């Protein structure tokens, strides 16, 4: 089913894009542990392919400036970030209570350099959002990011820091509406929860639903309050192929773009939805997966491409290499050139992989019904909802580039947190926090003294918060958290009762 994108620009501008690519050569050194399926080494393999295909020369390649503690705390709780900063494999026995409280230890193990790893992948996503806000590129790419399960106060599903939420908060400084699209096989629960009660961020997730992690993402989960119908879930069954997937993706995303009209799009390209993934059960090819990137690119809206899942690492590298080519408007040759990781791609040494013969449990009738129901929900939306700014949030300032200077490090220590206090919400409770962009006086152009000379930095802004968004629109960057123990309720009356109990309007 071929439905073309509604391109806003024609001619040569419709095919060529300015692309910023974020990569830190150290990212592949981090190691979750023996037997763990998450392997950051896949980013190094992807980068090697990009270099060998000559794609790096066609992009602005940037080393991400590590996100600082205060950057991470724009979404995450102070004590959680402080915990990540101080925990090490050698000290974890001293923090048994906090390990349990913050869900760190099994799927999300403590390993050497954990905090630096979080700073690096989050810094790339925030930096990409900053570049888009400044108009320095049309597409920003951070394959190390896309860790969509992390919550405000806890790790989840191999994810410690939710770089996606942090990037969206950055984009909201410059755009009234931001669209988040997730094609990972797992539900993008952390991002959906963060923006569940606001219309300034629409979340759309295509994922396996049923007896599968994280167990959320029912079609009936549609958002709440001002966010009702702004959370879209497309639950799928095993074995979905390219044709079935695109028969859902293109019509739904076409309608979303028509109705919502986002100022920027964040696309999480988790490669565990590919055929043959170690933890996945879909049957998408590299071309079928990348068709989603090609389609969202066709709308000519500022686009942030992020990684995510993907556990058969040779296929992850194949996929993200090809999708980088899609971002650039370059068709990458199927024959993989010789390079340092060529042995991973034998025996055929080709970029594309054939789908398996697994059964597609998504019948045509099921797909047609699901599409119709989602399009019906979209028809209930207000076209292009807007929020009135008293004053547009100022751009994050970028420092001058000085390649000879070492990255500065934020040495400030977070105050000790009380190890004996457990702030985790009781099961069944919903707690909602407000996070709003920090403003700065119009004429204050001073760059934070802790900013590094790398262009991709995210600089904290200082100044009065009240001048950014009016009180009625505080939900602009509303973050709904602490929902691990309570799946979003379909019974609205019950939800309202819980909110009244917590004195949340």
Coordinates of C-alpha atoms in Angstrom, one line a residue:
X1 CA 0.0 0.0 0.0
X2 CA 1.9 3.0 -1.3
X3 CA 0.7 6.4 0.1
X4 CA 3.2 9.2 -0.6
X5 CA 4.1 11.8 2.0
X6 CA 2.7 15.3 1.7
X7 CA 6.0 17.0 1.1
X8 CA 6.1 20.7 2.0
X9 CA 9.0 21.4 -0.4
X10 CA 9.4 20.3 -4.0
X11 CA 12.4 20.1 -6.4
X12 CA 15.9 19.4 -5.2
X13 CA 15.1 20.3 -1.6
X14 CA 12.7 17.4 -1.5
X15 CA 15.6 14.9 -1.9
X16 CA 18.6 16.4 -0.2
X17 CA 18.7 17.1 3.5
X18 CA 21.3 18.6 5.8
X19 CA 22.1 15.8 8.3
X20 CA 23.9 16.1 11.6
X21 CA 25.2 12.7 12.9
X22 CA 26.2 12.3 16.5
X23 CA 28.8 9.6 17.5
X24 CA 31.2 9.1 20.3
X25 CA 33.9 6.5 19.6
X26 CA 33.8 5.4 23.2
X27 CA 30.2 4.3 23.1
X28 CA 31.2 0.8 21.8
X29 CA 33.4 0.2 24.9
X30 CA 30.5 0.0 27.4
X31 CA 29.5 -3.5 28.3
X32 CA 26.3 -4.6 30.0
X33 CA 27.8 -7.9 31.1
X34 CA 28.3 -11.5 29.9
X35 CA 25.2 -12.9 28.2
X36 CA 23.3 -9.6 28.2
X37 CA 21.5 -9.0 24.9
X38 CA 22.1 -5.2 24.8
X39 CA 25.5 -4.6 23.2
X40 CA 26.6 -1.0 22.6
X41 CA 29.3 -2.5 20.3
X42 CA 26.6 -2.4 17.6
X43 CA 27.0 1.4 17.4
X44 CA 30.7 1.0 16.5
X45 CA 29.8 -1.6 13.8
X46 CA 27.2 0.8 12.4
X47 CA 29.7 3.7 12.3
X48 CA 32.3 1.5 10.6
X49 CA 29.7 0.7 7.8
X50 CA 28.9 4.4 7.4
X51 CA 32.6 5.2 7.0
X52 CA 33.2 2.4 4.5
X53 CA 30.1 3.4 2.4
X54 CA 31.4 7.1 2.4
X55 CA 28.3 8.4 4.2
X56 CA 30.2 10.2 6.9
X57 CA 31.6 12.7 4.3
X58 CA 28.0 13.7 3.4
X59 CA 27.0 14.6 7.0
X60 CA 28.1 17.0 9.7
X61 CA 29.7 14.5 12.1
X62 CA 29.6 15.6 15.8
X63 CA 30.9 14.1 19.0
X64 CA 28.1 14.6 21.5
X65 CA 28.8 16.7 24.6
X66 CA 27.9 14.5 27.6
X67 CA 24.7 15.5 29.2
X68 CA 25.3 17.1 32.7
X69 CA 23.5 16.2 35.9
X70 CA 21.2 19.2 35.6
X71 CA 20.4 18.3 32.0
X72 CA 19.3 14.8 33.1
X73 CA 17.3 16.3 36.0
X74 CA 15.0 18.2 33.6
X75 CA 13.0 14.9 33.6
X76 CA 14.6 12.5 36.0
X77 CA 14.4 12.8 39.8
X78 CA 17.4 14.3 41.5
X79 CA 18.0 11.4 43.8
X80 CA 17.8 8.9 40.9
X81 CA 20.4 10.8 38.9
X82 CA 22.6 11.1 41.9
X83 CA 22.4 7.3 42.4
X84 CA 23.4 6.6 38.8
X85 CA 26.3 9.0 39.2
X86 CA 27.7 7.2 42.3
X87 CA 26.9 3.6 41.8
X88 CA 29.7 1.3 40.5
X89 CA 30.2 -2.5 40.3
X90 CA 32.5 -2.2 43.3
X91 CA 30.1 -0.2 45.5
X92 CA 26.8 -1.7 44.6
X93 CA 26.7 -3.9 47.7
X94 CA 26.4 -0.7 49.7
X95 CA 23.3 0.4 47.9
X96 CA 21.1 -2.7 48.0
X97 CA 18.0 -0.7 49.0
X98 CA 18.5 1.8 46.2
X99 CA 19.1 -0.9 43.6
X100 CA 15.7 -2.3 44.3
X101 CA 14.0 1.1 44.6
X102 CA 15.4 2.3 41.2
X103 CA 15.0 -1.1 39.5
X104 CA 18.7 -1.5 38.8
X105 CA 20.4 -4.9 38.9
X106 CA 19.0 -7.5 36.5
X107 CA 17.8 -6.2 33.1
X108 CA 19.5 -3.0 33.9
X109 CA 22.8 -4.0 35.5
X110 CA 25.5 -1.9 37.1
X111 CA 28.5 -1.8 34.9
X112 CA 31.8 0.2 34.6
X113 CA 31.1 3.6 33.3
X114 CA 27.3 3.4 33.6
X115 CA 26.9 7.1 34.3
X116 CA 29.2 8.2 31.5
X117 CA 27.3 5.9 29.2
X118 CA 24.0 7.6 30.1
X119 CA 25.6 11.1 29.7
X120 CA 26.9 10.1 26.2
X121 CA 23.7 8.7 24.7
X122 CA 21.5 11.4 26.2
X123 CA 23.9 14.1 25.1
X124 CA 23.6 13.0 21.5
X125 CA 19.8 13.2 21.6
X126 CA 19.7 16.5 23.3
X127 CA 22.3 17.8 21.0
X128 CA 20.3 16.7 18.0
X129 CA 17.3 18.6 19.3
X130 CA 19.4 21.7 19.8
X131 CA 20.7 21.5 16.3
X132 CA 17.2 21.2 14.9
X133 CA 16.0 24.1 17.0
X134 CA 18.8 26.3 15.7
X135 CA 18.0 25.3 12.1
X136 CA 21.5 23.9 11.6
X137 CA 20.2 20.7 10.0
X138 CA 17.0 19.2 8.7
X139 CA 17.7 15.7 10.2
X140 CA 19.7 14.8 13.3
X141 CA 20.8 11.2 13.9
X142 CA 21.8 9.6 17.2
X143 CA 21.8 5.8 16.9
X144 CA 23.1 5.5 20.5
X145 CA 19.8 7.0 21.8
X146 CA 16.2 5.9 21.7
X147 CA 16.1 4.2 25.1
X148 CA 12.4 4.6 25.5
X149 CA 11.6 2.5 28.7
X150 CA 13.3 4.6 31.3
X151 CA 11.0 6.3 33.8
X152 CA 11.5 9.4 35.9
X153 CA 12.6 7.5 39.0
X154 CA 13.7 4.1 37.7
X155 CA 15.5 2.1 35.0
X156 CA 13.6 -0.3 32.8
X157 CA 14.2 -2.6 29.9
X158 CA 17.9 -1.9 29.5
X159 CA 17.3 1.8 29.7
X160 CA 18.6 4.1 32.5
X161 CA 18.0 7.6 31.2
X162 CA 15.1 8.5 28.8
X163 CA 17.0 10.5 26.2
X164 CA 13.9 10.8 24.1
X165 CA 11.9 12.7 26.7
X166 CA 14.9 15.0 27.3
X167 CA 15.1 15.7 23.5
X168 CA 11.4 16.3 23.3
X169 CA 11.5 18.8 26.2
X170 CA 14.3 20.6 24.3
X171 CA 12.2 20.6 21.1
X172 CA 9.2 22.0 23.0
X173 CA 11.2 25.2 23.6
X174 CA 10.9 26.0 20.0
X175 CA 7.8 24.1 18.7
X176 CA 4.2 24.1 19.9
X177 CA 3.7 20.5 19.0
X178 CA 6.2 17.6 18.8
X179 CA 5.3 14.1 17.3
X180 CA 7.0 11.0 18.7
X181 CA 6.8 7.8 16.5
X182 CA 8.2 4.4 17.8
X183 CA 8.8 1.4 15.5
X184 CA 10.7 -0.6 18.1
X185 CA 9.0 -4.0 18.7
X186 CA 8.5 -3.0 22.3
X187 CA 5.9 -0.4 23.4
X188 CA 7.4 3.1 24.0
X189 CA 6.0 3.2 27.5
X190 CA 8.4 5.6 29.1
X191 CA 7.8 8.3 26.5
X192 CA 4.0 7.8 26.4
X193 CA 3.8 8.0 30.2
X194 CA 5.8 11.2 30.3
X195 CA 3.4 13.0 28.0
X196 CA 0.1 11.2 28.6
X197 CA -1.9 14.2 29.8
X198 CA -0.7 16.9 27.3
X199 CA -1.7 17.7 23.7
X200 CA 1.7 19.3 23.0
X201 CA 3.3 15.9 22.4
X202 CA 1.6 13.1 20.4
X203 CA 3.0 9.6 20.9
X204 CA 2.5 6.9 18.3
X205 CA 3.8 3.4 19.0
X206 CA 3.7 0.3 16.7
X207 CA 4.6 -2.7 18.8
X208 CA 4.1 -6.3 19.8
X209 CA 1.2 -6.6 22.3
X210 CA 0.3 -9.5 24.5
X211 CA 2.5 -11.6 26.7
X212 CA 5.5 -9.4 25.9
X213 CA 7.6 -6.7 27.7
X214 CA 6.6 -4.2 28.9
X215 CA 3.0 -5.4 28.7
X216 CA 1.5 -2.0 28.0
X217 CA 0.3 -0.3 24.8
X218 CA -3.3 -1.5 24.5
X219 CA -5.3 0.2 21.7
X220 CA -7.6 1.6 24.4
X221 CA -4.7 3.6 26.0
X222 CA -5.3 6.9 24.3
X223 CA -4.2 9.6 26.8
X224 CA -6.0 11.4 29.5
X225 CA -7.4 14.9 30.1
X226 CA -5.9 17.4 27.6
X227 CA -4.0 14.4 26.2
X228 CA -7.0 12.3 25.3
X229 CA -6.5 10.8 21.8
X230 CA -2.9 12.2 21.7
X231 CA -1.5 8.8 22.6
X232 CA -1.9 6.3 19.8
X233 CA -1.1 2.6 20.2
X234 CA -1.0 0.1 17.4
X235 CA -0.8 -3.4 19.0
X236 CA 0.5 -6.1 16.7
X237 CA 0.9 -9.8 16.7
X238 CA 3.8 -12.1 15.7
X239 CA 5.2 -12.3 12.2
X240 CA 4.0 -9.1 10.8
X241 CA 5.6 -8.5 7.4
X242 CA 6.5 -5.4 5.4
X243 CA 3.2 -5.2 3.5
X244 CA 1.0 -5.5 6.6
X245 CA 3.1 -3.1 8.5
X246 CA 3.0 -0.4 5.9
X247 CA -0.7 -0.8 5.3
X248 CA -1.0 0.4 8.9
X249 CA 1.9 2.8 9.2
X250 CA 1.4 5.0 6.1
X251 CA -2.4 5.7 6.5
X252 CA -2.1 6.3 10.2
X253 CA 0.9 8.6 9.9
X254 CA -0.6 10.4 7.0
X255 CA -3.6 11.2 9.1
X256 CA -1.5 12.1 12.1
X257 CA 0.5 14.6 10.1
X258 CA -2.6 16.1 8.5
X259 CA -4.4 16.6 11.8
X260 CA -1.6 17.2 14.3
X261 CA 0.8 19.3 12.1
X262 CA 3.8 18.9 14.4
X263 CA 6.7 21.3 14.3
X264 CA 9.2 18.5 14.7
X265 CA 9.2 14.7 14.6
X266 CA 11.2 12.3 16.8
X267 CA 11.4 8.8 15.2
X268 CA 12.7 5.9 17.4
X269 CA 14.0 3.3 15.0
X270 CA 14.4 0.3 17.2
X271 CA 15.8 -2.5 15.0
X272 CA 14.4 -5.4 17.1
X273 CA 11.3 -5.3 14.9
X274 CA 13.5 -6.8 12.1
X275 CA 13.2 -10.4 11.0
X276 CA 15.5 -12.7 12.9
X277 CA 16.1 -10.5 16.0
X278 CA 17.3 -12.3 19.0
X279 CA 14.5 -11.0 21.2
X280 CA 11.9 -10.1 18.5
X281 CA 9.1 -11.9 16.7
X282 CA 8.3 -9.6 13.8
X283 CA 9.3 -10.3 10.2
X284 CA 10.3 -6.9 8.7
X285 CA 13.1 -6.5 6.3
X286 CA 15.7 -3.7 6.4
X287 CA 13.8 -2.0 3.5
X288 CA 10.5 -2.5 5.1
X289 CA 11.8 -1.0 8.4
X290 CA 13.5 1.9 6.6
X291 CA 10.3 2.7 4.6
X292 CA 9.1 4.2 7.8
X293 CA 12.1 6.6 7.9
X294 CA 11.6 7.4 4.2
X295 CA 8.0 8.1 4.7
X296 CA 8.4 10.4 7.7
X297 CA 11.3 12.2 5.9
X298 CA 9.0 13.0 3.0
X299 CA 7.0 15.4 5.1
X300 CA 10.0 17.8 5.3
X301 CA 9.5 18.5 9.0
X302 CA 12.6 18.7 11.3
X303 CA 13.4 15.1 12.1
X304 CA 15.3 13.5 14.9
X305 CA 16.3 9.8 14.2
X306 CA 17.2 7.7 17.3
X307 CA 18.2 4.1 17.8
X308 CA 16.6 1.8 20.4
X309 CA 16.3 -1.9 20.6
X310 CA 18.1 -4.4 18.3
X311 CA 19.8 -7.6 19.5
X312 CA 21.1 -9.4 16.4
X313 CA 23.8 -6.8 16.1
X314 CA 24.9 -7.5 12.5
X315 CA 21.3 -6.7 11.4
X316 CA 21.1 -3.6 13.6
X317 CA 24.2 -2.3 11.9
X318 CA 22.8 -3.1 8.5
X319 CA 19.5 -1.4 9.3
X320 CA 20.9 1.8 10.7
X321 CA 23.5 2.2 8.0
X322 CA 20.8 1.9 5.3
X323 CA 18.5 4.3 7.2
X324 CA 21.3 6.8 7.4
X325 CA 21.5 6.6 3.6
X326 CA 17.7 7.1 3.5
X327 CA 18.1 10.3 5.6
X328 CA 20.7 11.6 3.2
X329 CA 18.7 10.6 0.1
X330 CA 21.4 8.1 -0.9
X331 CA 20.7 4.5 -2.1
X332 CA 23.3 2.3 -0.4
X333 CA 24.7 -0.6 -2.3
X334 CA 23.7 -4.0 -1.2
X335 CA 27.2 -5.4 -1.3
X336 CA 29.0 -4.6 1.9
X337 CA 32.6 -3.4 1.3
X338 CA 35.5 -5.0 3.1
X339 CA 36.2 -3.4 6.5
X340 CA 37.2 -4.4 10.0
X341 CA 33.8 -6.0 10.9
X342 CA 33.2 -7.7 7.6
X343 CA 33.2 -11.2 9.2
X344 CA 30.0 -10.4 11.0
X345 CA 28.1 -10.2 7.7
X346 CA 29.1 -13.5 6.1
X347 CA 28.5 -15.7 4.2
X348 CA 26.7 -13.4 1.7
X349 CA 28.2 -10.1 2.8
X350 CA 25.0 -8.2 1.8
X351 CA 23.3 -5.3 3.5
X352 CA 19.8 -6.7 3.1
X353 CA 18.4 -9.8 4.7
X354 CA 15.5 -11.9 3.5
X355 CA 12.4 -12.4 5.6
X356 CA 11.8 -15.7 7.2
X357 CA 8.9 -18.1 6.5
X358 CA 7.3 -17.5 9.9
X359 CA 3.5 -17.2 10.0
X360 CA 2.0 -13.7 10.0
X361 CA -0.6 -13.8 12.7
X362 CA -1.9 -10.4 11.7
X363 CA -4.8 -11.2 9.4
X364 CA -6.0 -8.8 6.8
X365 CA -9.3 -8.5 8.7
X366 CA -7.5 -7.7 12.0
X367 CA -5.2 -5.1 10.3
X368 CA -8.2 -3.4 8.5
X369 CA -10.2 -3.2 11.7
X370 CA -7.3 -1.8 13.7
X371 CA -6.6 0.8 11.1
X372 CA -10.2 1.9 10.9
X373 CA -10.5 2.2 14.7
X374 CA -7.3 4.3 15.0
X375 CA -8.3 6.6 12.1
X376 CA -11.7 7.0 13.8
X377 CA -10.0 8.2 17.0
X378 CA -7.8 10.6 15.0
X379 CA -11.0 12.1 13.5
X380 CA -12.0 13.2 17.0
X381 CA -8.9 15.4 17.4
X382 CA -8.8 19.2 17.2
X383 CA -6.8 20.2 14.2
X384 CA -3.3 21.5 15.1
X385 CA -3.9 22.2 18.8
X386 CA -1.9 25.2 19.9
X387 CA -0.6 26.8 23.1
X388 CA -0.2 30.5 23.5
X389 CA 3.2 31.7 24.6
X390 CA 3.6 34.8 26.6
X391 CA 7.1 34.8 25.3
X392 CA 8.7 32.2 23.1
X393 CA 11.3 30.1 25.1
X394 CA 14.8 31.3 24.1
X395 CA 17.0 29.1 22.0
X396 CA 19.6 27.1 23.8
X397 CA 22.9 28.8 22.9
X398 CA 25.7 26.9 21.2
X399 CA 29.3 27.6 22.2
X400 CA 32.0 28.4 19.7
X401 CA 33.8 25.3 18.5
X402 CA 37.3 24.8 19.6
X403 CA 38.6 21.3 18.6
X404 CA 41.8 21.7 20.6
X405 CA 40.1 22.1 23.9
X406 CA 39.2 19.2 26.1
X407 CA 35.6 18.7 27.1
X408 CA 34.8 20.4 30.4
X409 CA 33.3 18.3 33.1
X410 CA 30.7 19.2 35.6
X411 CA 32.4 18.4 39.0
X412 CA 29.7 19.7 41.2
X413 CA 28.4 17.0 43.6
X414 CA 24.8 16.3 44.1
X415 CA 23.8 16.7 47.8
X416 CA 23.6 13.3 49.6
X417 CA 20.2 11.8 49.4
X418 CA 18.6 10.0 52.3
X419 CA 19.3 6.3 51.7
X420 CA 16.5 5.3 54.1
X421 CA 13.7 7.2 52.6
X422 CA 11.7 5.4 49.9
X423 CA 9.7 7.8 47.8
X424 CA 8.3 5.3 45.5
X425 CA 4.5 5.6 45.0
X426 CA 2.2 3.0 46.4
X427 CA 0.7 0.6 43.8
X428 CA -2.4 2.0 42.2
X429 CA -1.4 5.7 42.7
X430 CA -0.6 8.1 39.9
X431 CA 1.7 11.0 40.5
X432 CA 2.1 13.8 38.0
X433 CA 5.0 16.3 38.0
X434 CA 5.3 19.4 35.9
X435 CA 8.6 20.1 34.1
X436 CA 8.7 23.3 32.1
X437 CA 11.5 24.8 30.0
X438 CA 13.6 27.3 31.9
X439 CA 13.5 30.8 30.4
X440 CA 16.0 33.6 30.1
X441 CA 15.8 37.3 29.5
X442 CA 15.8 38.2 25.8
X443 CA 19.1 40.0 25.9
X444 CA 20.9 37.5 28.0
X445 CA 23.2 35.7 25.5
X446 CA 25.7 34.4 28.0
X447 CA 26.8 30.8 27.4
X448 CA 26.9 28.7 30.6
X449 CA 30.5 28.4 31.9
X450 CA 30.2 24.6 32.1
X451 CA 29.5 24.3 28.3
X452 CA 32.0 22.4 26.4
X453 CA 33.4 23.6 23.1
X454 CA 31.6 20.9 21.2
X455 CA 28.8 22.3 19.1
X456 CA 26.4 19.6 20.1
X457 CA 26.1 20.7 23.7
X458 CA 22.9 21.3 25.6
X459 CA 23.2 24.5 27.6
X460 CA 21.2 25.2 30.7
X461 CA 19.2 28.4 30.6
X462 CA 18.7 30.7 33.6
X463 CA 16.1 33.3 34.3
X464 CA 12.4 33.6 35.3
X465 CA 10.3 30.6 34.6
X466 CA 7.0 32.6 34.6
X467 CA 7.8 34.3 31.3
X468 CA 7.8 31.1 29.3
X469 CA 4.4 29.6 29.2
X470 CA 1.1 30.9 30.8
X471 CA -0.2 29.1 33.8
X472 CA -3.1 27.5 31.9
X473 CA -0.6 25.8 29.6
X474 CA 1.8 24.5 32.2
X475 CA 0.9 21.0 30.9
X476 CA 3.0 22.0 27.8
X477 CA 5.8 19.8 29.1
X478 CA 3.8 17.9 31.6
X479 CA 5.5 14.7 32.7
X480 CA 3.4 11.8 33.9
X481 CA 5.5 9.5 36.0
X482 CA 5.6 6.6 38.5
X483 CA 3.1 4.4 36.6
X484 CA 5.1 1.2 36.6
X485 CA 2.7 -0.4 39.1
X486 CA -0.5 0.9 37.6
X487 CA -1.4 0.3 33.9
X488 CA -3.3 3.3 32.6
X489 CA -6.9 2.8 33.5
X490 CA -9.6 2.5 30.9
X491 CA -12.3 3.4 33.4
X492 CA -12.2 7.2 33.4
X493 CA -14.4 7.5 36.4
X494 CA -11.9 5.4 38.4
X495 CA -9.0 7.5 37.1
X496 CA -10.7 10.7 38.1
X497 CA -11.4 9.3 41.6
X498 CA -7.7 8.5 41.9
X499 CA -6.7 12.0 40.7
X500 CA -9.1 13.6 43.2
X501 CA -7.5 11.5 45.9
X502 CA -4.1 12.9 45.0
X503 CA -5.5 16.4 44.6
X504 CA -4.4 16.6 41.0
X505 CA -6.6 18.6 38.7

